[in-house]
Amino acid sequence: MAHILHIDSSPRAERSHSRSLTHRFVTDWKNAHPQDTVTYRDLGHQPVPHVDEPWIAAAYSAPETHTPELQKAISTSNTLIDELLAADRYVFGIPMYNLNIPSTFKAYIDQIVRVGRTFAINEQGYQGLVSGKKMLVITSSGGSFRPGTPMGGYNFQEPFLKAIFGFIGITDITFINADNLDSGGDEGRKESLTEASNAISQAIANW
C-alpha cells in the first residue's frame, strides 16, 4: 500500500489545466489502487508563508532552545516536512509562470528544503535525506518550452525542479507537460491535452 502526497499550486479553480490533470491522475490511480491513501494540499488557494527571520533562527538552532516565537515560526515547515516524509509518492500540479514555477510552490520548497530534516551537510558535502520516493509533476504552459523547440532554452521550470528535489534525494521524477495551451489555438490546446491525458494513462500503468 502506497501513500501519495498530492499538491496543486495553480490559483485557478475549474479553469486550471494542471489542477484538472492531477485530479484526473489521482482519481484514476485510486480506482486502480483502492488500498492506497492520499494527502491533499492546495497551495494555490491556501498558500504557505514565506521564510522570514524567525524561521531562519529556528531552522539553524537546536529545537530544545526554541522560544514560543521560534516554535511557531518553524511549525508550518515541520508539518510540511512530516507530510513529505510520510508519503511514498508525490503528484504535483505546477503551471509555468514567467518561465519557472509559481511563487506559491517556491514558498513550499523553501519550507521543506531544510538542513537536518531533508538534507545534511557532512565531510563529503551535501546529502539528500529523502530517498526511495517517486514523483510525478504535471505542468501546464501557454506556449511550448520543450527541449529542441525555439523556446526550449527558456524553460527554467523543469531543470529547477529536478535540481532542487534531487538535492534532497528525490531523483525518480516523471514530467507530463500540457503546453501550447494558449499559443496553439483551440486545435493546439486540444491536441496537447489529449497527449497529456494519454501520458497520464501510461503513467498509471507503469508508475
Coordinates of C-alpha atoms in Angstrom, one line a residue, residues 35 39 55 72 95 137 162 198:
Q35 CA -5.9 0.5 -0.9
T39 CA -2.9 13.5 1.4
W55 CA 12.1 30.9 10.6
K72 CA 5.6 29.0 15.9
P95 CA 1.8 25.7 -14.0
V137 CA 5.0 16.5 -12.0
K162 CA 14.9 18.3 -11.0
N198 CA -2.6 9.7 -22.8

